[in-house]
mmCIF file of C-alpha atoms and ligand atoms in Angstrom:
data_model
loop_
_atom_site.group_PDB
_atom_site.id
_atom_site.type_symbol
_atom_site.label_atom_id
_atom_site.label_comp_id
_atom_site.label_asym_id
_atom_site.label_seq_id
_atom_site.Cartn_x
_atom_site.Cartn_y
_atom_site.Cartn_z
ATOM 1 C CA MET S 25 30.703 16.649 -23.229
ATOM 2 C CA THR S 26 27.198 17.750 -24.215
ATOM 3 C CA PRO S 27 24.817 19.701 -21.992
ATOM 4 C CA ARG S 28 22.970 16.412 -21.556
ATOM 5 C CA ASP S 29 25.817 14.824 -19.605
ATOM 6 C CA TYR S 30 25.416 14.205 -15.886
ATOM 7 C CA ASP S 31 27.492 12.654 -13.101
ATOM 8 C CA VAL S 32 24.677 10.335 -12.069
ATOM 9 C CA ILE S 33 21.314 9.355 -13.575
ATOM 10 C CA VAL S 34 18.694 7.918 -11.231
ATOM 11 C CA VAL S 35 15.658 6.284 -12.850
ATOM 12 C CA GLY S 36 12.544 6.316 -10.622
ATOM 13 C CA ALA S 37 11.709 9.064 -8.130
ATOM 14 C CA SER S 38 9.864 7.183 -5.413
ATOM 15 C CA PHE S 39 11.363 5.850 -2.146
ATOM 16 C CA ALA S 40 14.541 4.286 -3.566
ATOM 17 C CA GLY S 41 15.325 6.969 -6.157
ATOM 18 C CA LEU S 42 14.762 9.849 -3.735
ATOM 19 C CA ALA S 43 16.880 8.137 -1.058
ATOM 20 C CA VAL S 44 19.774 7.835 -3.538
ATOM 21 C CA ALA S 45 19.362 11.357 -4.945
ATOM 22 C CA ARG S 46 19.259 13.139 -1.581
ATOM 23 C CA ARG S 47 22.693 11.710 -0.710
ATOM 24 C CA LEU S 48 24.339 13.143 -3.834
ATOM 25 C CA ARG S 49 26.041 16.415 -4.653
ATOM 26 C CA GLY S 50 26.956 17.052 -8.279
ATOM 27 C CA ARG S 51 25.116 16.943 -11.583
ATOM 28 C CA VAL S 52 22.387 14.455 -10.861
ATOM 29 C CA LEU S 53 19.431 13.742 -13.147
ATOM 30 C CA LEU S 54 16.379 12.154 -11.539
ATOM 31 C CA LEU S 55 13.869 10.692 -13.994
ATOM 32 C CA ASP S 56 10.313 9.474 -13.484
ATOM 33 C CA ARG S 57 7.361 9.072 -15.788
ATOM 34 C CA ASN S 58 5.110 10.619 -13.110
ATOM 35 C CA GLU S 59 5.331 13.763 -11.009
ATOM 36 C CA VAL S 60 7.017 13.081 -7.672
ATOM 37 C CA GLY S 61 4.518 11.803 -5.093
ATOM 38 C CA SER S 62 1.590 11.700 -7.528
ATOM 39 C CA VAL S 63 1.036 7.926 -7.944
ATOM 40 C CA GLN S 64 0.757 6.094 -4.632
ATOM 41 C CA THR S 65 0.926 2.308 -4.810
ATOM 42 C CA SER S 66 1.493 1.519 -1.163
ATOM 43 C CA ALA S 67 -0.292 1.725 2.201
ATOM 44 C CA CYS S 68 2.631 3.898 3.370
ATOM 45 C CA GLY S 69 3.104 2.186 6.741
ATOM 46 C CA THR S 70 6.594 2.283 8.244
ATOM 47 C CA PRO S 71 8.248 2.717 11.654
ATOM 48 C CA LEU S 72 7.785 6.272 12.947
ATOM 49 C CA TRP S 73 11.547 6.759 13.165
ATOM 50 C CA VAL S 74 11.817 6.631 9.357
ATOM 51 C CA PRO S 75 10.046 9.942 8.535
ATOM 52 C CA GLN S 76 11.518 11.445 11.718
ATOM 53 C CA ARG S 77 15.113 10.637 10.771
ATOM 54 C CA LEU S 78 14.573 11.803 7.207
ATOM 55 C CA GLY S 79 13.198 15.175 8.302
ATOM 56 C CA VAL S 80 9.739 14.554 6.761
ATOM 57 C CA GLU S 81 7.777 14.071 9.986
ATOM 58 C CA ASP S 82 5.134 16.473 8.656
ATOM 59 C CA SER S 83 4.000 13.627 6.371
ATOM 60 C CA VAL S 84 2.856 11.463 9.333
ATOM 61 C CA LEU S 85 -0.918 10.877 9.334
ATOM 62 C CA GLN S 86 -1.245 8.546 12.313
ATOM 63 C CA VAL S 87 0.995 6.813 14.862
ATOM 64 C CA HIS S 88 0.272 3.187 15.798
ATOM 65 C CA ASP S 89 1.583 1.526 18.938
ATOM 66 C CA ARG S 90 -0.595 -1.582 18.638
ATOM 67 C CA LEU S 91 -1.030 -4.106 15.853
ATOM 68 C CA THR S 92 -3.706 -6.808 15.778
ATOM 69 C CA ILE S 93 -3.242 -10.058 13.874
ATOM 70 C CA ARG S 94 -6.633 -11.581 13.125
ATOM 71 C CA THR S 95 -7.104 -15.249 12.266
ATOM 72 C CA PRO S 96 -10.432 -17.135 12.030
ATOM 73 C CA THR S 97 -9.987 -18.522 15.542
ATOM 74 C CA ARG S 98 -8.402 -15.651 17.493
ATOM 75 C CA SER S 99 -7.132 -12.078 17.432
ATOM 76 C CA VAL S 100 -3.739 -11.289 18.907
ATOM 77 C CA SER S 101 -2.692 -7.793 19.904
ATOM 78 C CA TYR S 102 0.981 -6.774 19.651
ATOM 79 C CA ASP S 103 2.502 -3.984 21.692
ATOM 80 C CA LEU S 104 4.623 -1.974 19.233
ATOM 81 C CA SER S 105 5.494 0.798 21.675
ATOM 82 C CA ALA S 106 9.222 -0.138 21.645
ATOM 83 C CA VAL S 107 9.257 0.879 17.953
ATOM 84 C CA PRO S 108 5.938 2.556 17.045
ATOM 85 C CA PHE S 109 4.656 2.411 13.478
ATOM 86 C CA CYS S 110 3.029 5.187 11.483
ATOM 87 C CA THR S 111 1.094 5.753 8.282
ATOM 88 C CA PHE S 112 2.134 8.772 6.224
ATOM 89 C CA ASP S 113 1.084 10.929 3.281
ATOM 90 C CA TYR S 114 2.969 9.728 0.174
ATOM 91 C CA LYS S 115 3.001 13.076 -1.605
ATOM 92 C CA ILE S 116 4.260 15.094 1.386
ATOM 93 C CA PHE S 117 6.888 12.422 2.174
ATOM 94 C CA CYS S 118 8.259 12.272 -1.396
ATOM 95 C CA ARG S 119 8.120 16.026 -2.039
ATOM 96 C CA GLY S 120 9.938 16.553 1.296
ATOM 97 C CA LEU S 121 12.754 14.225 0.197
ATOM 98 C CA LEU S 122 12.933 15.879 -3.239
ATOM 99 C CA ALA S 123 13.320 19.283 -1.581
ATOM 100 C CA GLN S 124 16.413 17.944 0.225
ATOM 101 C CA SER S 125 18.058 16.928 -3.053
ATOM 102 C CA GLU S 126 20.088 18.967 -5.538
ATOM 103 C CA ALA S 127 19.075 16.708 -8.429
ATOM 104 C CA ARG S 128 17.391 18.004 -11.562
ATOM 105 C CA PHE S 129 14.032 16.240 -11.836
ATOM 106 C CA LEU S 130 12.626 15.468 -15.269
ATOM 107 C CA ARG S 131 9.243 13.878 -15.863
ATOM 108 C CA THR S 132 9.656 11.441 -18.731
ATOM 109 C CA PRO S 133 9.314 7.692 -19.346
ATOM 110 C CA VAL S 134 12.543 5.696 -19.590
ATOM 111 C CA THR S 135 12.527 2.957 -22.214
ATOM 112 C CA GLY S 136 15.963 1.414 -21.780
ATOM 113 C CA ILE S 137 19.673 1.871 -22.054
ATOM 114 C CA GLU S 138 21.469 1.851 -25.419
ATOM 115 C CA GLU S 139 25.185 2.283 -26.047
ATOM 116 C CA GLY S 140 25.609 3.583 -22.519
ATOM 117 C CA ALA S 141 22.856 6.232 -22.876
ATOM 118 C CA VAL S 142 19.606 6.217 -20.940
ATOM 119 C CA VAL S 143 16.808 6.448 -23.504
ATOM 120 C CA THR S 144 13.821 8.582 -22.479
ATOM 121 C CA GLY S 145 10.814 10.300 -23.992
ATOM 122 C CA GLU S 146 12.914 13.495 -23.946
ATOM 123 C CA GLY S 147 15.931 11.996 -25.711
ATOM 124 C CA ARG S 148 19.114 10.265 -24.541
ATOM 125 C CA PHE S 149 21.119 11.156 -21.450
ATOM 126 C CA ARG S 150 24.555 9.933 -20.439
ATOM 127 C CA ALA S 151 26.319 9.584 -17.093
ATOM 128 C CA PRO S 152 29.138 7.371 -15.812
ATOM 129 C CA VAL S 153 26.901 6.205 -12.946
ATOM 130 C CA VAL S 154 23.343 4.965 -13.523
ATOM 131 C CA VAL S 155 20.965 3.714 -10.822
ATOM 132 C CA ASP S 156 17.774 1.787 -11.555
ATOM 133 C CA CYS S 157 15.126 2.621 -8.926
ATOM 134 C CA SER S 158 12.143 1.960 -11.192
ATOM 135 C CA GLY S 159 10.416 -0.588 -8.947
ATOM 136 C CA TRP S 160 9.411 -4.133 -9.894
ATOM 137 C CA ARG S 161 9.343 -3.277 -13.620
ATOM 138 C CA ARG S 162 13.148 -2.814 -13.554
ATOM 139 C CA ALA S 163 13.236 -0.438 -16.512
ATOM 140 C CA LEU S 164 17.011 -0.786 -17.019
ATOM 141 C CA VAL S 165 18.292 -3.873 -15.237
ATOM 142 C CA LYS S 166 15.700 -6.190 -16.806
ATOM 143 C CA GLU S 167 17.426 -5.725 -20.178
ATOM 144 C CA ARG S 168 20.809 -6.632 -18.775
ATOM 145 C CA GLY S 169 20.232 -9.501 -16.386
ATOM 146 C CA PRO S 170 18.144 -12.675 -16.169
ATOM 147 C CA GLU S 171 14.471 -12.191 -15.320
ATOM 148 C CA PRO S 172 13.592 -13.155 -11.737
ATOM 149 C CA ASP S 173 11.511 -16.267 -11.252
ATOM 150 C CA ALA S 174 7.773 -15.614 -11.839
ATOM 151 C CA ARG S 175 7.031 -16.684 -8.228
ATOM 152 C CA ALA S 176 9.265 -13.873 -6.978
ATOM 153 C CA HIS S 177 6.419 -11.334 -7.081
ATOM 154 C CA SER S 178 3.484 -10.794 -4.783
ATOM 155 C CA PHE S 179 0.529 -8.639 -5.803
ATOM 156 C CA GLY S 180 -1.316 -6.152 -3.616
ATOM 157 C CA LEU S 181 -4.568 -4.268 -4.168
ATOM 158 C CA GLU S 182 -5.989 -1.770 -1.736
ATOM 159 C CA ALA S 183 -8.917 0.590 -1.411
ATOM 160 C CA ARG S 184 -9.159 4.018 0.148
ATOM 161 C CA THR S 185 -12.167 4.097 2.482
ATOM 162 C CA GLU S 186 -13.749 6.296 5.127
ATOM 163 C CA LEU S 187 -13.658 3.516 7.735
ATOM 164 C CA ASP S 188 -13.005 4.983 11.177
ATOM 165 C CA ASP S 189 -9.903 4.099 13.116
ATOM 166 C CA GLU S 190 -10.219 0.426 14.080
ATOM 167 C CA GLY S 191 -6.496 0.030 14.671
ATOM 168 C CA LEU S 192 -3.701 -1.317 12.506
ATOM 169 C CA SER S 193 -4.446 -4.935 11.653
ATOM 170 C CA PHE S 194 -3.376 -7.854 9.494
ATOM 171 C CA TRP S 195 -5.708 -10.731 8.602
ATOM 172 C CA LEU S 196 -4.441 -14.268 8.103
ATOM 173 C CA ASP S 197 -7.541 -16.037 6.875
ATOM 174 C CA HIS S 198 -7.505 -18.375 3.880
ATOM 175 C CA ARG S 199 -11.246 -17.819 3.356
ATOM 176 C CA LEU S 200 -10.548 -14.124 2.827
ATOM 177 C CA ILE S 201 -7.559 -14.774 0.582
ATOM 178 C CA PRO S 202 -5.808 -18.107 0.082
ATOM 179 C CA ASN S 203 -1.987 -17.828 0.143
ATOM 180 C CA GLY S 204 -2.011 -14.187 1.189
ATOM 181 C CA LEU S 205 -3.000 -11.632 3.777
ATOM 182 C CA GLY S 206 -5.398 -8.767 4.350
ATOM 183 C CA TRP S 207 -4.803 -5.475 6.143
ATOM 184 C CA VAL S 208 -6.524 -2.396 7.523
ATOM 185 C CA PHE S 209 -4.234 0.641 7.862
ATOM 186 C CA PRO S 210 -5.885 3.691 9.483
ATOM 187 C CA VAL S 211 -4.541 6.912 7.942
ATOM 188 C CA GLY S 212 -5.826 9.689 10.187
ATOM 189 C CA GLU S 213 -9.097 10.218 8.347
ATOM 190 C CA GLY S 214 -10.294 6.901 6.936
ATOM 191 C CA SER S 215 -8.393 3.669 6.343
ATOM 192 C CA LEU S 216 -6.640 1.847 3.539
ATOM 193 C CA ILE S 217 -7.958 -1.710 3.297
ATOM 194 C CA GLY S 218 -6.083 -4.205 1.156
ATOM 195 C CA LEU S 219 -5.314 -7.752 0.147
ATOM 196 C CA GLY S 220 -1.962 -9.194 -0.913
ATOM 197 C CA SER S 221 -1.385 -12.452 -2.774
ATOM 198 C CA TYR S 222 1.975 -14.071 -2.015
ATOM 199 C CA LEU S 223 1.552 -16.046 -5.246
ATOM 200 C CA GLY S 224 1.294 -12.851 -7.301
ATOM 201 C CA ARG S 225 -2.347 -13.435 -8.324
ATOM 202 C CA PRO S 226 -3.582 -10.065 -9.604
ATOM 203 C CA LYS S 227 -7.370 -10.557 -9.775
ATOM 204 C CA LEU S 228 -8.103 -9.535 -6.193
ATOM 205 C CA LYS S 229 -10.955 -7.070 -6.669
ATOM 206 C CA PRO S 230 -13.899 -9.457 -6.027
ATOM 207 C CA ALA S 231 -12.229 -10.743 -2.828
ATOM 208 C CA LEU S 232 -11.336 -7.195 -1.755
ATOM 209 C CA ASP S 233 -14.930 -6.051 -2.291
ATOM 210 C CA ARG S 234 -16.134 -8.912 -0.056
ATOM 211 C CA PHE S 235 -13.567 -7.890 2.581
ATOM 212 C CA LEU S 236 -14.752 -4.265 2.371
ATOM 213 C CA ARG S 237 -18.354 -5.383 2.856
ATOM 214 C CA ASP S 238 -17.327 -7.457 5.911
ATOM 215 C CA CYS S 239 -15.604 -4.364 7.338
ATOM 216 C CA GLY S 240 -18.647 -2.178 6.568
ATOM 217 C CA ALA S 241 -16.529 0.028 4.305
ATOM 218 C CA GLU S 242 -16.893 1.415 0.795
ATOM 219 C CA ALA S 243 -14.065 2.094 -1.631
ATOM 220 C CA SER S 244 -13.593 5.623 -2.947
ATOM 221 C CA SER S 245 -10.623 4.494 -5.102
ATOM 222 C CA TYR S 246 -8.358 1.478 -5.645
ATOM 223 C CA HIS S 247 -4.643 1.156 -6.259
ATOM 224 C CA GLY S 248 -2.248 -1.739 -6.402
ATOM 225 C CA THR S 249 0.631 -3.397 -8.155
ATOM 226 C CA TYR S 250 3.225 -6.170 -7.941
ATOM 227 C CA PHE S 251 6.030 -6.113 -5.416
ATOM 228 C CA PRO S 252 8.966 -8.533 -5.149
ATOM 229 C CA ASN S 253 9.323 -11.126 -2.419
ATOM 230 C CA ARG S 254 12.795 -12.389 -3.370
ATOM 231 C CA LEU S 255 16.106 -10.526 -3.123
ATOM 232 C CA TRP S 256 17.640 -10.167 -6.611
ATOM 233 C CA ARG S 257 20.962 -8.873 -7.839
ATOM 234 C CA PRO S 258 21.829 -5.396 -6.518
ATOM 235 C CA THR S 259 24.094 -4.686 -9.516
ATOM 236 C CA THR S 260 23.960 -5.717 -13.164
ATOM 237 C CA GLY S 261 27.083 -4.887 -15.144
ATOM 238 C CA ARG S 262 27.803 -1.237 -14.310
ATOM 239 C CA LEU S 263 24.227 -0.521 -13.150
ATOM 240 C CA PHE S 264 23.141 -0.209 -9.528
ATOM 241 C CA ALA S 265 19.605 -1.387 -8.643
ATOM 242 C CA VAL S 266 17.827 -0.245 -5.476
ATOM 243 C CA GLY S 267 14.458 -0.929 -3.850
ATOM 244 C CA ASP S 268 11.926 -3.128 -5.641
ATOM 245 C CA ALA S 269 14.170 -3.073 -8.752
ATOM 246 C CA ALA S 270 16.592 -5.175 -6.695
ATOM 247 C CA GLY S 271 13.898 -7.255 -4.951
ATOM 248 C CA GLN S 272 14.586 -5.540 -1.614
ATOM 249 C CA CYS S 273 10.949 -5.461 -0.398
ATOM 250 C CA LEU S 274 10.815 -7.709 2.689
ATOM 251 C CA PRO S 275 9.061 -11.075 2.177
ATOM 252 C CA LEU S 276 6.156 -11.876 4.564
ATOM 253 C CA THR S 277 5.461 -8.320 5.772
ATOM 254 C CA ALA S 278 5.700 -6.718 2.287
ATOM 255 C CA GLU S 279 7.549 -3.813 3.827
ATOM 256 C CA GLY S 280 9.462 -2.241 0.949
ATOM 257 C CA ILE S 281 9.755 1.421 1.926
ATOM 258 C CA ARG S 282 12.357 0.982 4.658
ATOM 259 C CA PRO S 283 14.688 -1.278 2.636
ATOM 260 C CA ALA S 284 14.394 1.033 -0.407
ATOM 261 C CA ILE S 285 15.394 3.996 1.741
ATOM 262 C CA TYR S 286 18.129 2.181 3.652
ATOM 263 C CA PHE S 287 19.811 0.586 0.632
ATOM 264 C CA GLY S 288 19.215 3.789 -1.373
ATOM 265 C CA ALA S 289 21.006 5.904 1.243
ATOM 266 C CA GLU S 290 23.935 3.461 1.367
ATOM 267 C CA CYS S 291 24.127 3.251 -2.429
ATOM 268 C CA GLY S 292 24.070 7.067 -2.653
ATOM 269 C CA ARG S 293 26.839 7.329 -0.050
ATOM 270 C CA LEU S 294 29.079 4.987 -2.066
ATOM 271 C CA ILE S 295 28.342 6.832 -5.317
ATOM 272 C CA GLN S 296 29.206 10.169 -3.697
ATOM 273 C CA ARG S 297 32.612 8.730 -2.843
ATOM 274 C CA VAL S 298 33.049 7.904 -6.542
ATOM 275 C CA LEU S 299 32.125 11.501 -7.452
ATOM 276 C CA ASP S 300 34.618 12.779 -4.858
ATOM 277 C CA GLY S 301 37.368 10.651 -6.467
ATOM 278 C CA ARG S 302 37.770 8.550 -3.312
ATOM 279 C CA LEU S 303 36.497 5.279 -4.807
ATOM 280 C CA THR S 304 36.417 3.735 -8.272
ATOM 281 C CA LEU S 305 33.037 2.831 -9.759
ATOM 282 C CA GLU S 306 34.043 -0.863 -9.624
ATOM 283 C CA ALA S 307 34.839 -0.573 -5.904
ATOM 284 C CA ALA S 308 31.493 1.167 -5.258
ATOM 285 C CA LEU S 309 29.589 -1.544 -7.158
ATOM 286 C CA ASP S 310 31.452 -4.199 -5.192
ATOM 287 C CA GLY S 311 30.867 -2.420 -1.854
ATOM 288 C CA TYR S 312 27.132 -2.106 -2.560
ATOM 289 C CA ARG S 313 26.893 -5.771 -3.598
ATOM 290 C CA ARG S 314 28.638 -6.877 -0.416
ATOM 291 C CA LEU S 315 26.394 -4.690 1.756
ATOM 292 C CA VAL S 316 23.217 -6.213 0.274
ATOM 293 C CA GLU S 317 24.610 -9.763 0.476
ATOM 294 C CA ARG S 318 25.035 -9.323 4.254
ATOM 295 C CA TYR S 319 21.229 -9.328 4.502
ATOM 296 C CA ARG S 320 20.581 -12.342 2.254
ATOM 297 C CA ALA S 321 20.261 -14.791 5.183
ATOM 298 C CA ALA S 322 17.702 -12.530 6.914
ATOM 299 C CA TYR S 323 15.688 -12.299 3.676
ATOM 300 C CA ARG S 324 15.759 -16.129 3.443
ATOM 301 C CA VAL S 325 14.273 -16.399 6.961
ATOM 302 C CA LEU S 326 11.452 -14.046 5.949
ATOM 303 C CA GLU S 327 10.927 -15.999 2.699
ATOM 304 C CA TRP S 328 10.526 -19.139 4.757
ATOM 305 C CA ALA S 329 8.076 -17.371 7.124
ATOM 306 C CA GLN S 330 6.130 -16.131 4.091
ATOM 307 C CA TRP S 331 5.895 -19.672 2.738
ATOM 308 C CA LEU S 332 4.497 -20.762 6.114
ATOM 309 C CA ALA S 333 1.965 -17.897 6.163
ATOM 310 C CA ALA S 334 0.860 -18.809 2.635
ATOM 311 C CA HIS S 335 0.586 -22.582 3.115
ATOM 312 C CA ALA S 336 0.166 -23.529 6.794
ATOM 313 C CA PRO S 337 -3.356 -24.164 8.178
ATOM 314 C CA THR S 338 -4.703 -20.950 9.703
ATOM 315 C CA ARG S 339 -5.016 -22.589 13.150
ATOM 316 C CA TRP S 340 -1.225 -23.024 13.161
ATOM 317 C CA LEU S 341 -0.839 -19.366 12.218
ATOM 318 C CA ALA S 342 -3.108 -18.445 15.135
ATOM 319 C CA VAL S 343 -0.862 -20.342 17.559
ATOM 320 C CA ILE S 344 2.362 -18.891 16.086
ATOM 321 C CA SER S 345 1.004 -15.302 16.149
ATOM 322 C CA ASP S 346 -0.112 -15.792 19.736
ATOM 323 C CA LEU S 347 3.323 -17.046 20.826
ATOM 324 C CA ALA S 348 5.134 -14.261 18.947
ATOM 325 C CA ALA S 349 3.101 -11.617 20.852
ATOM 326 C CA ARG S 350 4.132 -12.967 24.274
ATOM 327 C CA HIS S 351 7.076 -12.516 26.607
ATOM 328 C CA PRO S 352 9.900 -13.396 26.251
ATOM 329 C CA PHE S 353 9.499 -13.543 22.439
ATOM 330 C CA LEU S 354 8.085 -10.105 21.511
ATOM 331 C CA PRO S 355 10.819 -7.982 23.191
ATOM 332 C CA ARG S 356 13.406 -10.152 21.407
ATOM 333 C CA TRP S 357 12.201 -9.979 17.831
ATOM 334 C CA TRP S 358 10.140 -6.799 17.501
ATOM 335 C CA PRO S 359 12.847 -4.176 18.245
ATOM 336 C CA ARG S 360 15.280 -6.166 16.073
ATOM 337 C CA TYR S 361 12.848 -6.145 13.165
ATOM 338 C CA GLY S 362 11.615 -2.590 13.827
ATOM 339 C CA TRP S 363 15.107 -1.093 13.854
ATOM 340 C CA PHE S 364 16.232 -2.833 10.656
ATOM 341 C CA GLY S 365 17.695 -0.265 8.281
ATOM 342 C CA ARG S 366 18.310 2.337 10.989
ATOM 343 C CA PHE S 367 20.367 5.039 9.329
ATOM 344 C CA ASP S 368 21.964 7.106 12.068
ATOM 345 C CA HIS S 369 24.349 8.864 9.686
ATOM 346 C CA ASP S 370 21.488 9.976 7.473
ATOM 347 C CA VAL S 371 19.693 12.522 9.637
ATOM 348 C CA VAL S 372 21.151 15.447 7.706
ATOM 349 C CA PRO S 373 20.871 15.161 3.922
ATOM 350 C CA ALA S 374 23.991 15.588 1.790
ATOM 351 C CA THR S 375 22.975 19.019 0.574
ATOM 352 C CA GLN S 376 22.742 20.735 3.993
HETATM 353 C C1 FAD N 430 -0.885 -2.437 -2.216
HETATM 354 C C2 FAD N 430 0.504 -2.284 -1.653
HETATM 355 C C3 FAD N 430 0.674 -1.842 -0.347
HETATM 356 C C4 FAD N 430 1.964 -1.702 0.181
HETATM 357 N N1 FAD N 430 2.100 -1.240 1.467
HETATM 358 C C5 FAD N 430 3.331 -1.038 1.967
HETATM 359 C C6 FAD N 430 3.478 -0.467 3.271
HETATM 360 O O1 FAD N 430 2.507 -0.115 3.938
HETATM 361 N N2 FAD N 430 4.736 -0.314 3.762
HETATM 362 C C7 FAD N 430 5.845 -0.662 3.028
HETATM 363 O O2 FAD N 430 6.965 -0.502 3.536
HETATM 364 N N3 FAD N 430 5.739 -1.183 1.792
HETATM 365 C C8 FAD N 430 4.513 -1.355 1.227
HETATM 366 N N4 FAD N 430 4.392 -1.859 -0.045
HETATM 367 C C9 FAD N 430 5.606 -2.129 -0.827
HETATM 368 C C10 FAD N 430 6.191 -0.791 -1.306
HETATM 369 O O3 FAD N 430 5.183 -0.015 -1.908
HETATM 370 C C11 FAD N 430 7.322 -0.979 -2.322
HETATM 371 O O4 FAD N 430 8.226 -1.957 -1.854
HETATM 372 C C12 FAD N 430 8.048 0.370 -2.491
HETATM 373 O O5 FAD N 430 7.171 1.288 -3.122
HETATM 374 C C13 FAD N 430 9.320 0.215 -3.309
HETATM 375 O O6 FAD N 430 9.866 1.487 -3.560
HETATM 376 P P1 FAD N 430 10.704 1.767 -4.882
HETATM 377 O O7 FAD N 430 11.120 3.189 -4.822
HETATM 378 O O8 FAD N 430 11.739 0.716 -5.042
HETATM 379 O O9 FAD N 430 9.678 1.512 -6.096
HETATM 380 P P2 FAD N 430 8.325 2.260 -6.451
HETATM 381 O O10 FAD N 430 7.730 2.902 -5.259
HETATM 382 O O11 FAD N 430 7.527 1.265 -7.225
HETATM 383 O O12 FAD N 430 8.791 3.424 -7.434
HETATM 384 C C14 FAD N 430 9.248 3.217 -8.741
HETATM 385 C C15 FAD N 430 9.220 4.554 -9.458
HETATM 386 O O13 FAD N 430 9.764 4.371 -10.762
HETATM 387 C C16 FAD N 430 8.938 4.995 -11.716
HETATM 388 N N5 FAD N 430 9.074 4.260 -12.975
HETATM 389 C C17 FAD N 430 8.812 2.939 -13.191
HETATM 390 N N6 FAD N 430 9.081 2.612 -14.454
HETATM 391 C C18 FAD N 430 9.525 3.753 -15.049
HETATM 392 C C19 FAD N 430 9.971 4.055 -16.364
HETATM 393 N N7 FAD N 430 10.031 3.128 -17.319
HETATM 394 N N8 FAD N 430 10.343 5.340 -16.634
HETATM 395 C C20 FAD N 430 10.309 6.298 -15.680
HETATM 396 N N9 FAD N 430 9.913 6.070 -14.424
HETATM 397 C C21 FAD N 430 9.534 4.804 -14.112
HETATM 398 C C22 FAD N 430 7.534 4.908 -11.138
HETATM 399 O O14 FAD N 430 6.698 5.933 -11.682
HETATM 400 C C23 FAD N 430 7.808 5.088 -9.646
HETATM 401 O O15 FAD N 430 7.756 6.448 -9.252
HETATM 402 C C24 FAD N 430 3.115 -2.007 -0.615
HETATM 403 C C25 FAD N 430 2.935 -2.440 -1.933
HETATM 404 C C26 FAD N 430 1.656 -2.568 -2.456
HETATM 405 C C27 FAD N 430 1.484 -3.006 -3.886
#
């Protein structure tokens, strides 16, 4: 054994990687090409219970108990109070999770895996367990498995603005963006305003600038990237994949934080059992695969709903959104959706 050997190597230190790492005790190496919490790609909206359960409630910027869906013909207001949403500060959230982990963090790019070693800008590192949490780029698993279908990615671009709190809202308007959606996410001071293309079209800036003008807002900065809308393989050979690297971002709503944290926590729990000698690596890989497969049907329903949102006439979407906001429908589907990924066992991190 060399000093470079670890029990587990986790590639990517955002939502998925931190969720895995905080469940682990042992010699864990956490790798990312950026400092933890320094490169935000997301609007950071999630149910309030997520930061609360993870012990990073101090990251919450604003709580939202209403959501408005806007279409060209009507606006529908949803009561979210059964499971309120929040927007949070990415850096505080991620640094809070890192502080709960025993892992050694190293800032370095990962270029692949060769002869069982993870190849980085700082040299090669080995571990019996390797987890790819590198997001849609799939730094490790892309070399080992088939590439996902090109249509399996959406693209989102958003702008940070000083727009005052006008409430959490989604826009389904094909004039604003065909085959996609727009959003305004208030974040305490100012709002993030964005557009997402379900077809993965990346050139959204001109349309986003028009949207900003319509909202009376000006961008102080932009960020964006691809995110998956199709569930892929959670394991490839002896590698685990979690979060966007496994296509776990939810289709339609583009919510990827919760699934990354939920599947990351479960993956970390299984790996810890391997480290404790209570499970073989093969059994852990199989257990993780079976856990993810249990959700495949739910992902298919959301894929179908996303197809409808991308292709149906907006007047149909107006009628569907209106119905979904009413009794008896809302109390049936919203808590079910809002509590997805609830991790009761995860309140206390592994290291406390
Ligand atoms: C504009 C936009 C808005 C969004 N808004 C929301 C939202 O409000 N709520 C929500 O739930 N989801 C949202 N999403 C989706 C969400 O951001 C992703 O699903 C989520 O970030 C996935 O987490 P992850 O940890 O799997 O991957 P990521 O957050 O992408 O993290 C991957 C990490 O791996 C690192 N990395 C990548 N390649 C390498 C490499 N080769 N070497 C070393 N490190 C590497 C990266 O630096 C990064 O830190 C949004 C997405 C976009 C694009």
